Every structure is written in structure tokens, then in C-alpha cells.
Amino acid sequence: MQDAPRLYLDLPFPPQGEGVALDADQMRYLATVLRLQNGDTLHVFNEAAGEWEARLEIQRKDRGQALLVAQVRAPEQPIGPVLVFAPLKRDATDLVLRMGTEMGVTRFCPVITERTNTHRINAERFRAIAIEAAEQCERLDIPLIDPLRPLTQLLAEWQGSRALYAALERQESESVGVVPGDYGLLIGPEGGFSETERRLLNTHEAIIPISLGKRILRADTAVVAGLAQLAFRSSQSI
Ligand code: SAH
């Protein structure tokens, strides 16, 4: 059990013994919300620096630094699936981002489908949720978040050699065998895929249809169920 709070710091780290500057928001979080004191231990991390044990130095209420004590985890090559999903209502989309990050998604690809009812995404908000989830689940990397694009465009651009598992409800699908290292999962919007989209999906060379059981799941539930099912069968543990 790790008690020290983890903080993602999106900047290059100096050598051991030196400090990384903390901004006003980070200071508020550490000193006011978590009530950390001067000299308390925290962990700071990012993709390039790995994870470091650090000591908090409070200079002012809204300024301080994390003094790097020792590296506790070396940087790692992020491994995990791509999640292609139709943005949902705000709370449900937030859940998809949070749970997807916890489940190891390395890239989120939001897509517009015929029945997508949200046509705008807030990339900054998405990233903030992903960072918070990464801090909580002991990840070192923050997943990438692609701009919104039409599903048809994503499918046209998708490398044929990389499997894209499409969760299609009410469709007989062969059970999934071992899942390759590099793969994607596609989950539809609340309204499901249209007939035209289903036809397109069922003829695309990279698509492998999967069932998530006989019950019809909400799209956010389907994301977690699909990620868990594929992770279980994955040749690479995530
Ligand atoms: N409104 C639609 C259901 C959409 S469910 C209807 O009533 O038919 C939202 C998305 O979750 C679907 O597009 C699909 O990708 C996924 N999903 C939900 N339940 C599923 C299941 N049992 N098997 C496979 N995919 C499922």
C-alpha cells in the first residue's frame, strides 16, 4: 500500500537532489486539500522521468517545489489497447475516460457515429480526467486523446493488420481467442450502431465482432466489460 500522494508533473525533471517547481493548483491540492506539510513525502512522475520519491518544499501558499530524493520506477514503454468510442453524455464520457485509463487504454479515439448525440469534446477536460486516473492507478503515462473524427474516417485510416474488436450487441459472434499485443476496442453510442454502420463494420478487414453477453449494456459499462474481456485474453498483460 502506497500512502504518498502521486502527482503527474508535465515537465522535464532536473537531476536528483534538485527541485521541480509546483504551480498554484498543485500547491492547493497538496497543501490545502491533502494537508501536506513542509518536508512531507510525495511521488512525482511522468513518461520520460519515471517515478520519483520527492520531498515537498513549501515556499509560499501558492508556490513550492518537489525535491527529488530517489527514482523509484524507471520509465516504461506504455502498452495497452486503443479505445474507439462515441462520446456520451458528460458523466458517462467522464467514466469512460477514467475507467479506460485505469484499464490501460493508451489512446482514446472519440468518433462520430450516426447516432452519436455529442459532437463536441473538451480535450482539456478529458486530459485532466486521464491524469487524475493515472495518478490514482499507479500508471506512469497519460493516455493520448485523439481529436473527434467520423467513424468512417477512422475505419478508412485503421491499419488492416491491427485487430479492432467491435462490440456488437444482438449478433452471434465467434468467441475470441488469444488477443494480439496491439489491438483496439470499438464501442458504439447509447443508440447503438446503425444498420449501415453494422454492414460496414462486418465487412472491414480489421474488425472482429465480439459479444459482451446476452444483456444489453450501457455504453460506459460496455467499455469496461470489453476492456476486461480482451485484457484477460491478451498475449500482453496490461
Ligand atoms: N440502444 C441500443 C444498445 C446500445 S448499447 C439498443 O437498444 O440496441 C451501446 C453500445 O454498447 C453498443 O453499440 C455496443 O458497442 C455495446 N454493447 C452493449 N451491450 C453489448 C453486448 N451485449 N454485446 C456487445 N456489445 C454491447
XYZ file of N, CA and C and ligand atoms in Angstrom:
740
model
N 0.849 -1.204 0.000
C 0.000 0.000 0.000
C 0.878 1.245 0.000
N 0.632 2.085 -0.945
C 1.453 3.283 -1.049
C 0.670 4.470 -0.525
N 1.230 5.161 0.439
C 0.493 6.260 1.056
C 0.789 7.618 0.448
N 2.038 7.798 0.006
C 2.420 9.119 -0.511
C 1.568 9.455 -1.726
N 1.050 10.687 -1.794
C 0.270 11.064 -2.970
C 1.137 11.066 -4.222
N 0.526 10.730 -5.355
C 1.246 10.731 -6.641
C 0.788 11.915 -7.454
N 1.753 12.612 -8.021
C 1.426 13.797 -8.801
C 2.122 13.717 -10.150
N 1.333 13.875 -11.230
C 1.913 13.896 -12.569
C 2.436 15.295 -12.848
N 3.711 15.416 -13.191
C 4.285 16.724 -13.497
C 4.765 16.722 -14.935
N 4.091 17.536 -15.752
C 4.316 17.508 -17.187
C 5.460 18.432 -17.593
N 6.663 18.136 -17.112
C 7.836 18.933 -17.486
C 9.096 18.117 -17.238
N 10.207 18.483 -17.871
C 11.426 17.686 -17.688
C 11.909 17.763 -16.239
N 12.369 16.630 -15.708
C 12.844 16.625 -14.325
C 14.333 16.971 -14.284
N 14.754 17.715 -13.252
C 16.184 18.007 -13.072
C 16.863 16.780 -12.434
N 18.185 16.846 -12.228
C 18.870 15.718 -11.587
C 18.423 15.530 -10.124
N 18.715 14.352 -9.611
C 18.433 14.006 -8.214
C 18.928 15.118 -7.284
N 18.159 15.427 -6.264
C 18.553 16.440 -5.287
C 18.011 17.819 -5.608
N 17.646 18.015 -6.890
C 17.101 19.333 -7.258
C 15.579 19.316 -7.214
N 14.995 20.497 -7.395
C 13.547 20.612 -7.225
C 12.795 20.832 -8.526
N 11.560 20.290 -8.579
C 10.665 20.569 -9.703
C 9.626 21.559 -9.188
N 9.438 22.642 -9.923
C 8.507 23.687 -9.473
C 7.068 23.192 -9.479
N 6.318 23.591 -8.458
C 4.894 23.241 -8.368
C 4.080 24.510 -8.557
N 3.021 24.415 -9.360
C 2.224 25.622 -9.616
C 1.142 25.794 -8.538
N 0.383 26.875 -8.664
C -0.589 27.218 -7.623
C -1.641 26.111 -7.434
N -2.124 25.522 -8.530
C -3.122 24.449 -8.427
C -2.554 23.238 -7.698
N -1.313 22.899 -8.056
C -0.687 21.733 -7.415
C -0.436 21.996 -5.944
N -0.052 23.218 -5.616
C 0.173 23.568 -4.212
C -1.136 23.519 -3.424
N -2.200 24.019 -4.060
C -3.501 23.985 -3.384
C -3.900 22.543 -3.085
N -3.683 21.691 -4.079
C -4.038 20.290 -3.916
C -3.217 19.638 -2.795
N -1.915 19.872 -2.809
C -1.044 19.195 -1.837
C -1.181 19.781 -0.433
N -1.142 21.111 -0.343
C -1.095 21.745 0.976
C -2.487 21.951 1.572
N -3.459 22.331 0.738
C -4.784 22.633 1.289
C -5.684 21.405 1.298
N -5.756 20.707 0.156
C -6.658 19.544 0.099
C -6.073 18.371 0.888
N -4.831 18.007 0.590
C -4.230 16.835 1.257
C -3.543 17.194 2.577
N -3.410 18.463 2.850
C -2.796 18.949 4.089
C -1.366 18.460 4.302
N -0.614 18.381 3.250
C 0.795 18.017 3.372
C 1.567 19.185 3.991
N 2.577 18.856 4.764
C 3.403 19.871 5.422
C 4.746 19.973 4.717
N 5.458 21.027 5.045
C 6.807 21.182 4.525
C 7.633 19.940 4.879
N 8.329 19.367 3.904
C 9.169 18.198 4.186
C 8.464 16.858 4.021
N 7.135 16.871 3.808
C 6.412 15.606 3.627
C 6.781 14.951 2.304
N 6.595 13.642 2.275
C 6.951 12.867 1.079
C 5.803 12.814 0.087
N 6.144 12.934 -1.176
C 5.176 12.693 -2.248
C 5.906 11.986 -3.381
N 5.138 11.458 -4.322
C 5.751 10.867 -5.503
C 5.392 11.718 -6.710
N 6.357 11.960 -7.555
C 6.097 12.734 -8.774
C 6.549 11.881 -9.957
N 5.848 12.004 -11.081
C 6.160 11.123 -12.208
C 5.766 11.747 -13.526
N 6.368 11.225 -14.566
C 5.875 11.408 -15.928
C 6.509 10.335 -16.811
N 6.116 10.329 -18.085
C 6.534 9.270 -19.007
C 8.055 9.212 -19.143
N 8.690 10.374 -19.224
C 10.117 10.418 -19.526
C 10.991 10.218 -18.295
N 10.514 10.679 -17.142
C 11.351 10.656 -15.928
C 11.096 9.424 -15.072
N 10.011 8.705 -15.322
C 9.629 7.616 -14.427
C 9.014 8.206 -13.161
N 9.126 7.474 -12.056
C 8.521 7.952 -10.806
C 9.603 8.201 -9.757
N 9.468 9.309 -9.047
C 10.464 9.718 -8.055
C 9.811 9.954 -6.699
N 10.531 9.533 -5.668
C 10.157 9.964 -4.331
C 10.672 11.393 -4.194
N 9.839 12.252 -3.632
C 10.238 13.658 -3.511
C 9.791 14.209 -2.163
N 10.378 15.312 -1.794
C 10.010 15.975 -0.551
C 9.430 17.344 -0.886
N 8.324 17.640 -0.228
C 7.648 18.899 -0.525
C 8.361 20.070 0.160
N 8.650 21.081 -0.628
C 9.193 22.308 -0.034
C 8.184 23.423 -0.311
N 7.574 23.900 0.759
C 6.572 24.962 0.601
C 7.280 26.308 0.711
N 7.187 27.115 -0.353
C 7.844 28.425 -0.312
C 6.846 29.512 0.043
N 5.664 29.360 -0.565
C 4.556 30.277 -0.282
C 3.309 29.440 -0.403
N 2.175 30.019 -0.060
C 0.927 29.262 -0.149
C 0.720 28.691 -1.557
N 1.109 29.499 -2.540
C 0.839 29.091 -3.913
C 2.112 28.755 -4.692
N 3.196 28.552 -3.976
C 4.434 28.207 -4.681
C 5.285 27.265 -3.855
N 5.889 26.315 -4.542
C 6.762 25.385 -3.842
C 7.470 24.507 -4.841
N 8.167 23.520 -4.331
C 8.789 22.575 -5.251
C 8.859 21.179 -4.645
N 9.044 20.223 -5.552
C 9.211 18.835 -5.135
C 10.687 18.515 -5.296
N 11.365 18.298 -4.167
C 12.803 17.996 -4.217
C 12.980 16.512 -4.496
N 13.686 16.196 -5.568
C 13.801 14.800 -5.994
C 14.759 14.032 -5.083
N 14.249 13.010 -4.417
C 15.058 12.230 -3.471
C 15.659 11.005 -4.169
N 14.821 10.201 -4.797
C 15.327 8.991 -5.464
C 14.310 8.492 -6.473
N 14.815 7.937 -7.557
C 13.898 7.362 -8.548
C 13.385 6.024 -8.016
N 12.074 5.828 -8.038
C 11.523 4.568 -7.530
C 10.999 3.685 -8.655
N 10.820 4.254 -9.861
C 10.427 3.463 -11.037
C 11.041 4.091 -12.271
N 11.673 3.256 -13.073
C 12.249 3.747 -14.330
C 11.122 3.967 -15.343
N 11.358 4.800 -16.366
C 10.329 4.972 -17.400
C 9.998 3.631 -18.053
N 8.759 3.489 -18.514
C 8.325 2.234 -19.136
C 7.711 2.526 -20.490
N 7.812 1.550 -21.380
C 7.136 1.672 -22.672
C 5.642 1.395 -22.434
N 4.755 2.371 -22.699
C 3.334 2.109 -22.440
C 2.781 1.031 -23.372
N 2.070 0.085 -22.806
C 1.453 -0.984 -23.585
C -0.022 -1.005 -23.229
N -0.869 -1.081 -24.217
C -2.299 -1.175 -23.916
C -3.116 -0.887 -25.147
N -4.400 -1.189 -25.082
C -5.252 -1.070 -26.266
C -5.626 0.370 -26.617
N -6.134 0.497 -27.828
C -6.737 1.747 -28.298
C -8.236 1.607 -28.065
N -8.865 2.636 -27.528
C -10.322 2.573 -27.347
C -10.994 3.546 -28.314
N -11.835 2.996 -29.182
C -12.608 3.823 -30.098
C -14.029 3.879 -29.538
N -14.502 5.076 -29.274
C -15.812 5.185 -28.620
C -16.544 6.433 -29.091
N -17.851 6.382 -29.016
C -18.671 7.535 -29.361
C -18.897 8.326 -28.076
N -18.580 9.627 -28.072
C -18.801 10.400 -26.849
C -20.256 10.290 -26.388
N -20.422 10.214 -25.081
C -21.751 10.012 -24.487
C -22.134 11.285 -23.748
N -23.140 11.183 -22.887
C -23.444 12.338 -22.039
C -22.239 12.577 -21.141
N -22.154 13.795 -20.627
C -20.933 14.206 -19.940
C -20.454 13.229 -18.856
N -21.351 12.834 -17.949
C -20.921 11.960 -16.852
C -20.433 10.618 -17.365
N -21.141 10.095 -18.352
C -20.779 8.785 -18.893
C -19.443 8.860 -19.632
N -19.209 9.950 -20.341
C -17.925 10.117 -21.036
C -16.794 10.219 -20.018
N -17.033 10.945 -18.935
C -16.028 11.058 -17.878
C -15.664 9.669 -17.342
N -16.697 8.846 -17.166
C -16.461 7.484 -16.672
C -15.624 6.675 -17.662
N -15.938 6.825 -18.940
C -15.184 6.103 -19.969
C -13.705 6.488 -19.904
N -13.446 7.780 -19.756
C -12.059 8.247 -19.671
C -11.358 7.692 -18.433
N -12.059 7.780 -17.305
C -11.448 7.352 -16.048
C -11.213 5.837 -16.040
N -12.269 5.097 -16.367
C -12.150 3.639 -16.294
C -11.223 3.116 -17.390
N -11.286 3.732 -18.556
C -10.395 3.310 -19.638
C -8.932 3.508 -19.252
N -8.638 4.631 -18.609
C -7.258 4.894 -18.171
C -6.825 3.846 -17.143
N -7.719 3.551 -16.211
C -7.388 2.526 -15.204
C -7.159 1.165 -15.851
N -7.902 0.890 -16.923
C -7.801 -0.420 -17.579
C -6.670 -0.472 -18.599
N -5.893 0.597 -18.715
C -4.683 0.534 -19.530
C -4.799 1.048 -20.956
N -5.899 1.713 -21.286
C -6.022 2.281 -22.635
C -4.875 3.266 -22.872
N -4.173 3.128 -23.996
C -3.057 4.040 -24.266
C -3.465 5.173 -25.200
N -4.577 4.961 -25.942
C -5.052 6.021 -26.842
C -6.575 5.977 -26.904
N -7.190 7.120 -26.689
C -8.645 7.224 -26.830
C -8.950 7.865 -28.182
N -9.803 7.228 -28.947
C -10.210 7.792 -30.245
C -11.715 8.045 -30.224
N -12.132 9.267 -29.903
C -13.564 9.550 -29.948
C -14.033 9.650 -31.400
N -15.174 9.032 -31.691
C -15.674 9.045 -33.073
C -17.136 9.485 -33.126
N -17.478 10.096 -34.261
C -18.865 10.469 -34.518
C -19.504 9.326 -35.296
N -20.582 8.787 -34.762
C -21.326 7.754 -35.481
C -22.682 8.359 -35.843
N -23.491 7.604 -36.584
C -24.792 8.167 -36.990
C -25.650 8.533 -35.783
N -25.529 7.730 -34.728
C -26.380 8.012 -33.562
C -25.633 8.676 -32.410
N -24.447 9.207 -32.686
C -23.739 9.957 -31.643
C -24.503 11.250 -31.399
N -24.808 11.544 -30.159
C -25.518 12.808 -29.948
C -24.632 13.933 -29.448
N -23.360 13.630 -29.172
C -22.432 14.691 -28.771
C -21.439 14.920 -29.899
N -21.352 16.126 -30.376
C -20.451 16.391 -31.496
C -19.294 17.293 -31.114
N -19.120 17.467 -29.815
C -18.004 18.289 -29.350
C -17.347 17.585 -28.194
N -16.050 17.702 -28.105
C -15.397 17.158 -26.916
C -14.492 18.238 -26.333
N -14.272 18.142 -25.052
C -13.411 19.090 -24.371
C -12.087 18.374 -24.057
N -11.126 18.553 -24.944
C -9.878 17.791 -24.851
C -9.145 18.054 -23.538
N -9.218 19.295 -23.073
C -8.522 19.654 -21.841
C -9.116 18.917 -20.634
N -10.453 18.885 -20.639
C -11.156 18.184 -19.561
C -10.849 16.687 -19.608
N -10.853 16.118 -20.828
C -10.531 14.693 -20.997
C -9.150 14.411 -20.412
N -8.206 15.278 -20.725
C -6.833 15.043 -20.271
C -6.748 15.167 -18.746
N -7.469 16.123 -18.191
C -7.437 16.283 -16.727
C -7.981 15.022 -16.041
N -9.026 14.445 -16.598
C -9.594 13.222 -16.011
C -8.595 12.068 -16.141
N -7.958 11.976 -17.313
C -6.986 10.899 -17.537
C -5.794 11.041 -16.584
N -5.353 12.278 -16.341
C -4.227 12.487 -15.427
C -4.606 12.058 -14.014
N -5.799 12.461 -13.586
C -6.244 12.099 -12.243
C -6.321 10.580 -12.076
N -6.835 9.913 -13.114
C -6.950 8.454 -13.052
C -5.574 7.801 -13.045
N -4.643 8.348 -13.840
C -3.288 7.778 -13.890
C -2.590 7.944 -12.537
N -2.816 9.088 -11.894
C -2.212 9.322 -10.575
C -2.730 8.285 -9.577
N -4.007 8.010 -9.685
C -4.640 7.105 -8.722
C -4.255 5.643 -8.957
N -4.108 5.250 -10.234
C -3.933 3.814 -10.510
C -2.480 3.393 -10.716
N -1.558 4.262 -10.383
C -0.120 3.954 -10.443
C 0.400 3.751 -11.858
N -0.206 4.437 -12.809
C 0.314 4.451 -14.165
C 1.396 5.509 -14.283
N 2.332 5.309 -15.213
C 3.361 6.341 -15.422
C 3.028 7.253 -16.596
N 2.221 6.725 -17.532
C 1.940 7.500 -18.745
C 0.490 7.980 -18.751
N 0.292 9.084 -19.445
C -1.064 9.605 -19.632
C -1.509 9.180 -21.030
N -2.683 8.557 -21.157
C -3.104 8.127 -22.494
C -3.258 9.307 -23.450
N -3.040 9.030 -24.726
C -3.231 10.066 -25.745
C -4.723 10.190 -26.029
N -5.145 11.382 -26.378
C -6.556 11.593 -26.697
C -6.628 12.236 -28.079
N -7.157 11.495 -29.019
C -7.233 11.990 -30.402
C -8.358 13.004 -30.548
N -8.276 13.847 -31.579
C -9.427 14.711 -31.878
C -10.608 13.860 -32.369
N -11.795 14.423 -32.240
C -13.009 13.737 -32.687
C -12.992 13.625 -34.213
N -13.335 12.461 -34.727
C -13.447 12.333 -36.196
C -14.543 11.321 -36.518
N -15.027 11.336 -37.758
C -16.092 10.400 -38.105
C -15.602 8.951 -38.023
N -16.489 8.053 -37.624
C -16.143 6.624 -37.554
C -15.645 6.134 -38.914
N -16.310 6.594 -39.976
C -15.926 6.146 -41.323
C -14.470 6.522 -41.622
N -14.071 7.704 -41.169
C -12.690 8.136 -41.396
C -11.714 7.270 -40.598
N -12.072 7.006 -39.337
C -11.196 6.167 -38.517
C -11.024 4.793 -39.163
N -12.133 4.234 -39.649
C -12.060 2.896 -40.248
C -11.211 2.915 -41.518
N -11.333 4.005 -42.293
C -10.553 4.103 -43.530
C -9.064 4.200 -43.209
N -8.748 4.822 -42.063
C -7.344 5.028 -41.717
C -6.750 3.879 -40.896
N -7.626 3.017 -40.394
C -7.163 1.961 -39.479
C -6.271 0.975 -40.224
N -5.092 0.683 -39.677
C -4.175 -0.294 -40.282
C -4.839 -1.660 -40.294
N -4.934 -2.246 -41.461
C -5.634 -3.526 -41.595
C -5.041 -4.630 -40.741
N -3.758 -4.528 -40.436
C -3.095 -5.616 -39.716
C -3.379 -5.589 -38.210
N -3.939 -4.485 -37.736
C -4.175 -4.405 -36.291
C -5.661 -4.689 -36.008
N -5.899 -5.694 -35.158
C -7.285 -6.100 -34.896
C -8.066 -4.988 -34.202
N -9.289 -4.775 -34.661
C -10.199 -3.844 -33.974
C -11.447 -4.642 -33.587
N -11.567 -4.911 -32.301
C -12.707 -5.683 -31.799
C -13.907 -4.757 -31.672
N -14.971 -5.076 -32.364
C -16.162 -4.226 -32.333
C -17.231 -4.909 -31.491
N -17.649 -4.248 -30.426
C -18.702 -4.814 -29.572
C -20.040 -4.589 -30.256
N -20.638 -5.679 -30.724
C -21.912 -5.594 -31.441
C -22.948 -6.421 -30.689
N -23.927 -5.717 -30.134
C -24.961 -6.419 -29.379
C -25.910 -7.141 -30.334
N -26.572 -8.160 -29.830
C -27.553 -8.954 -30.587
C -26.977 -9.489 -31.894
N -25.739 -9.894 -31.847
C -25.158 -10.500 -33.043
C -24.342 -11.700 -32.606
N -24.585 -12.839 -33.246
C -23.806 -14.039 -32.939
C -22.353 -13.763 -33.316
N -21.430 -13.938 -32.364
C -20.016 -13.748 -32.693
C -19.249 -14.953 -32.207
N -18.258 -15.349 -32.979
C -17.416 -16.456 -32.524
C -16.672 -15.993 -31.283
N -16.387 -16.931 -30.369
C -15.716 -16.460 -29.157
C -14.268 -16.089 -29.505
N -13.775 -15.125 -28.777
C -12.467 -14.547 -29.083
C -11.352 -15.440 -28.547
N -10.345 -15.696 -29.372
C -9.195 -16.491 -28.929
C -8.165 -15.588 -28.262
N -6.888 -15.891 -28.468
C -5.846 -15.049 -27.874
C -5.813 -13.716 -28.627
N -5.762 -12.653 -27.876
C -5.787 -11.312 -28.459
C -4.341 -10.839 -28.645
N -4.001 -10.315 -29.844
C -2.616 -9.905 -30.091
C -2.201 -8.713 -29.232
N -0.907 -8.433 -29.207
C -0.381 -7.366 -28.373
C -0.985 -6.010 -28.671
N -1.176 -5.741 -29.930
C -1.584 -4.412 -30.347
C -3.005 -4.470 -30.907
N -3.955 -3.938 -30.191
C -5.327 -4.074 -30.675
C -6.171 -2.888 -30.240
N -7.370 -2.806 -30.811
C -8.312 -1.766 -30.441
C -9.654 -2.370 -30.066
N -10.437 -1.582 -29.338
C -11.811 -1.977 -28.999
C -12.727 -0.847 -29.437
N -13.827 -1.204 -30.083
C -14.794 -0.207 -30.558
C -16.130 -0.421 -29.853
N -16.613 0.631 -29.208
C -17.906 0.587 -28.512
C -18.801 1.656 -29.128
N -20.045 1.305 -29.367
C -20.973 2.227 -30.014
C -21.604 3.219 -29.053
N -22.426 4.117 -29.599
C -23.108 5.116 -28.765
C -24.319 4.496 -28.059
N -24.955 5.256 -27.192
C -26.132 4.745 -26.461
C -27.186 4.170 -27.398
N -27.323 4.799 -28.560
C -28.339 4.330 -29.509
C -27.883 3.138 -30.334
N -26.671 2.680 -30.140
C -26.137 1.562 -30.917
C -25.700 2.008 -32.311
N -25.122 1.087 -33.062
C -24.712 1.396 -34.441
C -25.920 1.286 -35.371
N -25.918 2.069 -36.448
C -26.988 1.971 -37.442
C -26.752 0.720 -38.291
N -27.746 0.347 -39.076
C -27.618 -0.817 -39.966
C -26.469 -0.628 -40.963
N -26.363 0.585 -41.499
C -25.284 0.868 -42.458
C -23.926 0.679 -41.792
N -23.809 1.189 -40.565
C -22.533 1.056 -39.852
C -22.228 -0.412 -39.558
N -23.242 -1.150 -39.162
C -23.023 -2.574 -38.884
C -22.524 -3.305 -40.119
N -23.119 -2.969 -41.271
C -22.675 -3.618 -42.527
C -21.227 -3.268 -42.803
N -20.895 -1.991 -42.624
C -19.520 -1.546 -42.855
C -18.555 -2.275 -41.911
N -18.951 -2.353 -40.640
C -18.086 -3.000 -39.646
C -17.898 -4.479 -39.979
N -18.995 -5.122 -40.360
C -18.921 -6.562 -40.607
C -18.134 -6.927 -41.857
N -17.800 -5.922 -42.689
C -17.020 -6.246 -43.892
C -15.604 -5.669 -43.840
N -15.294 -4.922 -42.782
C -13.963 -4.303 -42.684
C -12.925 -5.361 -42.301
N -11.767 -5.321 -42.971
C -10.782 -6.402 -42.765
C -10.218 -6.484 -41.345
N -10.172 -5.342 -40.632
C -9.550 -5.369 -39.296
C -10.562 -5.697 -38.193
N -11.853 -5.652 -38.539
C -12.877 -5.791 -37.490
C -13.124 -7.246 -37.096
N -13.122 -7.484 -35.809
C -13.522 -8.777 -35.266
C -14.703 -8.497 -34.338
N -15.926 -8.938 -34.710
C -17.083 -8.657 -33.851
C -16.991 -9.457 -32.553
N -17.339 -8.816 -31.444
C -17.398 -9.559 -30.177
C -18.732 -9.280 -29.482
N -19.158 -10.268 -28.712
C -20.361 -10.105 -27.903
C -19.925 -9.893 -26.458
N -20.687 -9.099 -25.751
C -20.390 -8.892 -24.323
C -21.475 -9.557 -23.471
N -22.124 -10.543 -24.057
C -23.141 -11.278 -23.298
C -24.531 -10.982 -23.813
N -25.526 -11.654 -23.214
C -26.873 -11.544 -23.772
C -27.616 -10.307 -23.300
N -27.113 -9.643 -22.275
C -27.776 -8.413 -21.829
C -27.233 -7.215 -22.600
N -28.066 -6.226 -22.768
C -27.640 -5.016 -23.468
C -27.095 -4.051 -22.426
N -25.816 -3.762 -22.541
C -25.139 -2.927 -21.541
C -25.176 -1.465 -21.954
N -25.160 -0.593 -20.969
C -24.963 0.824 -21.278
C -23.570 0.978 -21.875
N -23.408 1.983 -22.723
C -22.138 2.109 -23.436
C -20.941 2.196 -22.480
N -21.085 2.927 -21.369
C -19.936 3.044 -20.450
C -19.633 1.704 -19.776
N -20.692 0.947 -19.458
C -20.478 -0.391 -18.892
C -19.801 -1.280 -19.935
N -20.251 -1.149 -21.190
C -19.697 -1.979 -22.271
C -18.196 -1.725 -22.446
N -17.771 -0.490 -22.231
C -16.341 -0.166 -22.342
C -15.527 -1.010 -21.357
N -15.955 -1.035 -20.116
C -15.189 -1.771 -19.092
C -15.276 -3.271 -19.330
N -16.497 -3.740 -19.660
C -16.670 -5.173 -19.900
C -15.787 -5.610 -21.080
N -15.764 -4.816 -22.131
C -14.971 -5.160 -23.314
C -13.481 -5.137 -23.012
N -13.035 -4.093 -22.318
C -11.610 -3.993 -21.992
C -11.177 -5.152 -21.097
N -12.035 -5.519 -20.140
C -11.687 -6.610 -19.224
C -11.623 -7.935 -19.983
N -12.604 -8.145 -20.866
C -12.627 -9.400 -21.627
C -11.374 -9.531 -22.503
N -11.002 -8.453 -23.165
C -9.848 -8.519 -24.065
C -8.542 -8.613 -23.276
N -8.466 -7.888 -22.154
C -7.239 -7.941 -21.341
C -6.999 -9.363 -20.846
N -8.074 -10.042 -20.498
C -7.997 -11.412 -19.988
C -7.411 -12.348 -21.049
N -7.732 -12.043 -22.311
C -7.274 -12.914 -23.405
C -6.023 -12.390 -24.077
N -5.501 -11.306 -23.561
C -4.397 -10.657 -24.252
C -3.089 -11.408 -24.071
N -2.283 -11.419 -25.138
C -0.972 -12.054 -25.059
C 0.002 -11.174 -24.285
N -0.360 -9.909 -24.144
C 0.473 -8.988 -23.362
C -0.351 -8.576 -22.173
N 0.168 -8.718 -20.983
C -0.671 -8.306 -19.864
C -0.630 -6.782 -19.769
N -1.750 -6.146 -19.456
C -1.757 -4.678 -19.447
C -1.801 -4.136 -18.034
N -29.610 1.239 -27.755
C -29.054 0.047 -28.300
C -27.958 -0.525 -27.416
C -26.712 0.245 -27.451
S -25.632 -0.291 -26.222
C -30.130 -0.990 -28.369
O -31.042 -0.963 -27.569
O -30.000 -1.829 -29.223
C -24.265 0.745 -26.514
C -23.039 0.038 -27.085
O -22.526 -0.867 -26.120
C -23.280 -0.811 -28.330
O -23.159 -0.058 -29.515
C -22.208 -1.867 -28.222
O -20.983 -1.414 -28.763
C -22.043 -2.053 -26.748
N -22.808 -3.187 -26.182
C -23.762 -3.131 -25.217
N -24.198 -4.366 -24.899
C -23.499 -5.236 -25.672
C -23.481 -6.667 -25.798
N -24.268 -7.448 -25.082
N -22.624 -7.213 -26.684
C -21.805 -6.439 -27.441
N -21.788 -5.073 -27.366
C -22.619 -4.485 -26.491
